[in-house]
XYZ file of C-alpha atoms in Angstrom:
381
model
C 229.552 139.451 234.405
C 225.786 138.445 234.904
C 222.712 138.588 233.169
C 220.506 141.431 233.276
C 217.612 140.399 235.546
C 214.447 140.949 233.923
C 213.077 137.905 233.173
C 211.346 135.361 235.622
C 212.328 132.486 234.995
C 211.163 128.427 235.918
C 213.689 126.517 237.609
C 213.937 124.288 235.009
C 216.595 123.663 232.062
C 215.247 122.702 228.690
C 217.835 121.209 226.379
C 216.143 119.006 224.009
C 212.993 119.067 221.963
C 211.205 117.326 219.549
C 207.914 117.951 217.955
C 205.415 118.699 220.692
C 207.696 117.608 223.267
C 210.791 118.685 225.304
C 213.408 117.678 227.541
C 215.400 119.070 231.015
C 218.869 118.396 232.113
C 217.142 115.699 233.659
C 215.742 113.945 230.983
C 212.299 114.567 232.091
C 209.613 114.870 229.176
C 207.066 118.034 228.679
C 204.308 118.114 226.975
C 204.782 121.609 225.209
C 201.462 123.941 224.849
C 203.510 127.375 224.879
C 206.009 126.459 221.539
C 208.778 128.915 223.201
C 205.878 131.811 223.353
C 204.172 130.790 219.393
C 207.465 130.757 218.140
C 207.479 126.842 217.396
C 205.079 126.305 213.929
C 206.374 123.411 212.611
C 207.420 121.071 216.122
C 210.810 121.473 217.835
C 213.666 120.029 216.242
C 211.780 119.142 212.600
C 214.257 116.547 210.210
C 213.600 118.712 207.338
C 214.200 121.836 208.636
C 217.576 120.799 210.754
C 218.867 119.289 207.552
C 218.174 122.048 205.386
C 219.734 124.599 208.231
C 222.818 122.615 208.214
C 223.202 122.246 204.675
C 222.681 126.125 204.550
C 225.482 126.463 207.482
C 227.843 124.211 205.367
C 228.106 126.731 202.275
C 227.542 129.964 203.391
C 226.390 131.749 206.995
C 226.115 135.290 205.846
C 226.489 138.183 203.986
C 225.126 141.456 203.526
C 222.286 142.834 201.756
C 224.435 144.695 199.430
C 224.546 141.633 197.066
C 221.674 139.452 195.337
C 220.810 136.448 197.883
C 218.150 134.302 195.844
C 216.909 132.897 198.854
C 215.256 136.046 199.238
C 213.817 135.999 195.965
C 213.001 132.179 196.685
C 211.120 133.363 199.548
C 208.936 136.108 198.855
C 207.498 133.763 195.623
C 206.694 131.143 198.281
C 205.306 133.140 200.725
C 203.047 135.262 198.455
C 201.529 132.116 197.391
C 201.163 130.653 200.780
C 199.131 133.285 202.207
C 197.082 134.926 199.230
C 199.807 137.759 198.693
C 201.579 137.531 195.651
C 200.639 140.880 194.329
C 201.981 142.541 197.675
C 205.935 142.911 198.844
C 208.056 141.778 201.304
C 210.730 143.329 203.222
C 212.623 140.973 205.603
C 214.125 141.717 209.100
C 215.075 140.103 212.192
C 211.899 140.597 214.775
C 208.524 141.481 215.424
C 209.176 144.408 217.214
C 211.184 145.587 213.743
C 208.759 144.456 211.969
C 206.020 146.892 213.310
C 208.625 149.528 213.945
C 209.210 149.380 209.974
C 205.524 149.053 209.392
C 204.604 152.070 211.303
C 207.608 154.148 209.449
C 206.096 153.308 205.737
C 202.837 154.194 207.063
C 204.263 157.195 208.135
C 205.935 158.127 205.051
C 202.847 156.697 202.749
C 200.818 159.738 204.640
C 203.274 162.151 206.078
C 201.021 162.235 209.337
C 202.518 161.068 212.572
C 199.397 159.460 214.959
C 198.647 155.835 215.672
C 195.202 154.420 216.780
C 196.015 150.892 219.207
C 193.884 148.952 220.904
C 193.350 148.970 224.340
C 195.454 145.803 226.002
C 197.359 145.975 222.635
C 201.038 144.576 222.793
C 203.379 145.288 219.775
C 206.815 144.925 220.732
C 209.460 146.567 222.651
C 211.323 148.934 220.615
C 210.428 152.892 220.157
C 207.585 152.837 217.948
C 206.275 149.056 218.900
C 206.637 150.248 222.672
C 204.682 153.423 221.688
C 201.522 151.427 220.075
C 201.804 148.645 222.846
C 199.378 149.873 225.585
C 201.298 149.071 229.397
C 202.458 151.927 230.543
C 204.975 149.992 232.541
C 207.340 148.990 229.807
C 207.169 152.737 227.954
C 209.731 154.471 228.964
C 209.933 157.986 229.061
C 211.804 158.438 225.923
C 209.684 156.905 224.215
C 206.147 158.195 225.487
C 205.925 160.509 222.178
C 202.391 160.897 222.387
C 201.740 159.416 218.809
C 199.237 157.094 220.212
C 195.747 156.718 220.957
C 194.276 153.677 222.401
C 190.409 152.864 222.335
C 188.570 149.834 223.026
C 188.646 147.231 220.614
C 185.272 146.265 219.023
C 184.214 149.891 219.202
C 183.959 151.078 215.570
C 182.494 153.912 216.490
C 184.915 155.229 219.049
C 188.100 154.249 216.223
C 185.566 156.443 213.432
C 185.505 159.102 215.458
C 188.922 159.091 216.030
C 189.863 158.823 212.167
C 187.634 161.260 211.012
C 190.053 163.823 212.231
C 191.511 163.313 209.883
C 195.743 163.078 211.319
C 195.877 159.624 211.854
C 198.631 157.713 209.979
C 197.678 154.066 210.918
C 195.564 151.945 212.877
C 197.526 148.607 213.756
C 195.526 145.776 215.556
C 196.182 142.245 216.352
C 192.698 140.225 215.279
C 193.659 137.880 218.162
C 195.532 139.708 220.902
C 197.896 137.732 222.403
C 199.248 139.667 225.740
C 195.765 140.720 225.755
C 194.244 137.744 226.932
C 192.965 135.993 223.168
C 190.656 139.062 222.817
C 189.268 138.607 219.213
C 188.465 141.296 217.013
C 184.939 140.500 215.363
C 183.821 140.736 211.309
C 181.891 144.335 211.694
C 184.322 145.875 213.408
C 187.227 144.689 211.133
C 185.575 145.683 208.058
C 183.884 148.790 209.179
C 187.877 149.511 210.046
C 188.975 148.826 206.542
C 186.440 150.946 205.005
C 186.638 153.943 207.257
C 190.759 153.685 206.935
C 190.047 154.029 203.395
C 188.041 157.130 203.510
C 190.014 158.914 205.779
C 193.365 157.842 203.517
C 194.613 155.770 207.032
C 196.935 152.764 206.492
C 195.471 149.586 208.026
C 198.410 147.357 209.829
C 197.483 144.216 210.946
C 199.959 142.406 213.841
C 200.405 138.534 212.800
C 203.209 137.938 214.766
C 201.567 135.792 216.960
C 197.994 135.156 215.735
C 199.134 134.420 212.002
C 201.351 131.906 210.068
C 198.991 129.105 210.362
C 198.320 129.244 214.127
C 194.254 130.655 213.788
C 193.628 128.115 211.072
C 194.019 130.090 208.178
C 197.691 131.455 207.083
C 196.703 134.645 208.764
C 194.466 135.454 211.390
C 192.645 138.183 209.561
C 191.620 136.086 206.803
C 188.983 135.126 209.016
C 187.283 138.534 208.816
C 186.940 139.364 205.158
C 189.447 142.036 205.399
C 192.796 142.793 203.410
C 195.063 145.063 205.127
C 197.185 147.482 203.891
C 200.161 146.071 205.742
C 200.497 142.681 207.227
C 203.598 142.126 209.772
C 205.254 138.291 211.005
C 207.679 136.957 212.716
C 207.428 134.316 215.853
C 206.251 131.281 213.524
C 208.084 132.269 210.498
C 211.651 130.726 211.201
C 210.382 127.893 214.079
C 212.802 129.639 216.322
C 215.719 130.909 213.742
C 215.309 135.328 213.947
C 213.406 136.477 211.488
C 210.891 139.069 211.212
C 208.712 140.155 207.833
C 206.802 143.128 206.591
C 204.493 142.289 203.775
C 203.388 145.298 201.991
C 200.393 146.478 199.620
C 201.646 147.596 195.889
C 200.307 150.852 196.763
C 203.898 151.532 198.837
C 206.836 152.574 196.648
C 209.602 151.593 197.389
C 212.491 154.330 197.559
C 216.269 153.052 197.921
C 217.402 153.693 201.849
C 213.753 153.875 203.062
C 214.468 150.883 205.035
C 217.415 149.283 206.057
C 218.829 146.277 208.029
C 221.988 144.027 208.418
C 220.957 140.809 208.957
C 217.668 140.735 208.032
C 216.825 138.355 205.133
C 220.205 136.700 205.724
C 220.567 133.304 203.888
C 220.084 131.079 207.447
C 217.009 133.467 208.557
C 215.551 132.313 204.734
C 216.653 129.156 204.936
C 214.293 128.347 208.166
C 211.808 130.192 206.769
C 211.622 128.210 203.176
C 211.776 125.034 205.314
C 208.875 125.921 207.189
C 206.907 126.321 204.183
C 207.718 123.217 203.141
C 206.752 121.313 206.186
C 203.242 123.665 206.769
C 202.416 122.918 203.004
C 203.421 118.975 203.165
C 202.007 118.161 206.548
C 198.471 120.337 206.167
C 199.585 122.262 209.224
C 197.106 125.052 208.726
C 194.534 122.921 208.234
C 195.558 120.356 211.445
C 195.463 123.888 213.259
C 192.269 124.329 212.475
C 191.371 120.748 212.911
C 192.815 120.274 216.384
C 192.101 123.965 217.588
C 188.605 123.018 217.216
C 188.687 119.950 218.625
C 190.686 121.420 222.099
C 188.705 124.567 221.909
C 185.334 122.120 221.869
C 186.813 119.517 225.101
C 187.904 122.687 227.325
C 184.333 124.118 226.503
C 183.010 120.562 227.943
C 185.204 120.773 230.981
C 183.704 124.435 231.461
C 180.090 122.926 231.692
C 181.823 120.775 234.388
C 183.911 123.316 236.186
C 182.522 126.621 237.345
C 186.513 128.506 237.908
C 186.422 128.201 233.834
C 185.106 131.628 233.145
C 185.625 131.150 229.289
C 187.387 129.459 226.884
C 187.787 131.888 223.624
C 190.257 131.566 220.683
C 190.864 130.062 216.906
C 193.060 127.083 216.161
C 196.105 126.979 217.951
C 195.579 130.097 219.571
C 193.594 129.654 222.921
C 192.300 131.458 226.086
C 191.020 129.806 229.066
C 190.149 132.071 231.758
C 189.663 131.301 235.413
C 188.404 133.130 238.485
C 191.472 132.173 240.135
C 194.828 133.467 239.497
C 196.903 130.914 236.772
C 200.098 131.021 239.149
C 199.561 128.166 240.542
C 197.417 126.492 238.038
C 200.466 127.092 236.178
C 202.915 125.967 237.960
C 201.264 122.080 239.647
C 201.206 121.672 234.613
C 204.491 122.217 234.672
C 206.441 120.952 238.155
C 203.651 117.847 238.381
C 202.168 117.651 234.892
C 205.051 118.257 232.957
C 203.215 120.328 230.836
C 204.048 124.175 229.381
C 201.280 126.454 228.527
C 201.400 130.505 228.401
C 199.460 133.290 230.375
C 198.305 136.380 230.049
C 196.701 138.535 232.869
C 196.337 137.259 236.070
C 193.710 134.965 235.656
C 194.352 133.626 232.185
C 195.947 130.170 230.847
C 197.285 130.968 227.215
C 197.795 127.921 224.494
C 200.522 128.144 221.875
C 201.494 124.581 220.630
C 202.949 123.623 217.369
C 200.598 123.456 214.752
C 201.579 119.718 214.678
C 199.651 118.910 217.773
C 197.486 116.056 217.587
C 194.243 115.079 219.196
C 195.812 112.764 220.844
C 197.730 115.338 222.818
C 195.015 118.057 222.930
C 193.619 114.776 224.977
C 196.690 114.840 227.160
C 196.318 118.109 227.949
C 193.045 118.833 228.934
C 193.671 115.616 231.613
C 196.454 117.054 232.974
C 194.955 120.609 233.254
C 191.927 118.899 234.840
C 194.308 117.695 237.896
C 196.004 120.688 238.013
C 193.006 122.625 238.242
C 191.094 119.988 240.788
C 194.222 120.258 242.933
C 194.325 124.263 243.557
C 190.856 124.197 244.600
């Protein structure tokens, strides 16, 4: 048997990490801006979290939802006090793509209407609703092209007003940094001219933290920069430091109703494990606030390079969340950081470099970086 082909891939075999860093087969060392696509929050291969994972392992793996698993319970305490929540809910699965695909289904029950308002470049995951709401017609397949969905431009209040005052829509659903997207950021009018018209036209307000939340903007979540509090919030990536796990955290306005939603190994004790071990480390080691620290400080030396280099369009983003677009495509800007560099980063677009570290990154490396994405950039020209 082989794989299924549908992922490029580097020639390259990563089999060790550690904090920021990595390792190939060969024992070669990478610098590591990408964090296995914002999935790495706390650093690769953390002491506390391994421990606690293997302690976990040594009792008991699994088992279902049908039975009390305080971990859970442990969990959802934590977490509503780490991000401002406490009065809300939390329903635990194994994805983002679930988690939107759940959040979209309460928002359809909560209103018994059926339409979704996206953004325009949104991305949302790849399962039938997520797929629906994500806006690249390349990866919607027929079968799932249920025309539930309108996209309009982000920023434009009054194109997603006009669209709401019909009156049929069941949620809007918006990442406040797009990821995919290219680091588009959604600005303070727009987000809270959102909120208020979704509550006058009875419209549930998701927002998408998968990538842009869990400490990476600089707050927990990336909204929390706007003023706004959504009606639904939905995680994963960052949540686990690369153990599954997705989350749906939900106003007290949604009632819960026994078979509503359902999983198997969502919530299961290793998925809460990872996740109550990341707590620990983001709350002991300030990693919010070193995200917002270091973000800054990267954000502010690529903006000095910019002044310097005219194929820096822009440089946009919050924390550990950044864009730097160039007027040339990032292929092979790309690929000199990683195959002479030794250096991972992210893209979006053609033209657009995309930063994801650990929230553990230190100005030391942002330093690192920007040298070797000077060379890397001096050498395609």
């Amino acid at each position: 048997m082989q794989l299924f082909d549908v992922y490029p891939l580097f020639d390259i075999n990563i089999t060790k990490g550690a904090g920021c860093h990595v390792w190939d087969d060969h024992g070669t060392e990478y610098l590591d801006l990408y964090g296995g696509h914002a999935v790495i929050s706390i650093g690769h291969c953390h002491p506390h979290y391994t421990a606690m994972l293997t302690a976990q392992l040594s009792k008991l793996g699994f088992y279902s939802n049908s039975v009390i698993n305080t971990l859970q319970q442990q969990l959802a305490e934590r977490l509503g006090k780490a991000c401002g929540y406490d009065d809300y809910q939390l329903f635990l699965i194994n994805s983002g793509a679930e988690a939107n695909e759940n959040a979209l289904k309460l928002a359809s029950f909560h209103t018994g209407r059926t339409r979704v308002l996206s953004a325009e470049k949104a991305f949302h995951g790849r399962t039938s609703l997520a797929v629906e709401v994500t806006n690249n017609p390349k990866i919607i397949a027929p079968i799932n092209d249920c025309g539930h969905v309108t996209y309009l431009p982000l920023n434009d209040l009054d194109a997603w007003e006009r669209e709401l005052a019909k009156g049929d829509v069941a949620a809007c659903i918006i990442e406040c940094i797009q990821g995919v997207g290219g680091i588009r950021m959604v600005d303070e009018e727009f987000a809270k001219g959102l909120q208020s018209a979704c509550k006058k036209y009875g419209t549930v307000l998701i927002c998408d933290e998968i990538q842009c939340g869990y400490g990476r903007s600089g707050k927990f979540f990336a909204h929390q920069w706007l003023g706004i509090r959504p009606d639904i919030i939905t995680c994963a990536k960052g949540i686990g430091n690369g153990f599954p796990m997705g989350a749906v955290i939900i106003s007290p306005e949604f009632k819960p109703v026994y078979g509503m939603l359902g999983t198997t190994f969502g919530g299961n004790h290793m998925a809460c494990t990872a996740a109550l071990a990341v707590l620990d480390v983001i709350e002991n080691e300030h990693l919010v606030e070193n995200a917002h620290e270091v973000g800054e400080y990267l954000i502010g030396k690529l903006k000095e390079m910019q002044q310097h280099n005219s194929h820096i369009v822009d440089v946009r983003g919050r924390g550990m969340m950044i864009g730097i677009e160039l007027d040339i495509p990032h292929k092979n800007v790309r690929s000199r950081l990683i195959h002479e560099e030794h250096c991972f980063t992210g893209c979006a677009s053609t033209n657009i470099l995309r930063l994801l570290p650990p929230l553990c990154l230190t100005k030391q490396q942002a330093d690192e970086f920007v040298e070797k994405f000077k060379r890397s950039l001096n050498s395609c020209l």
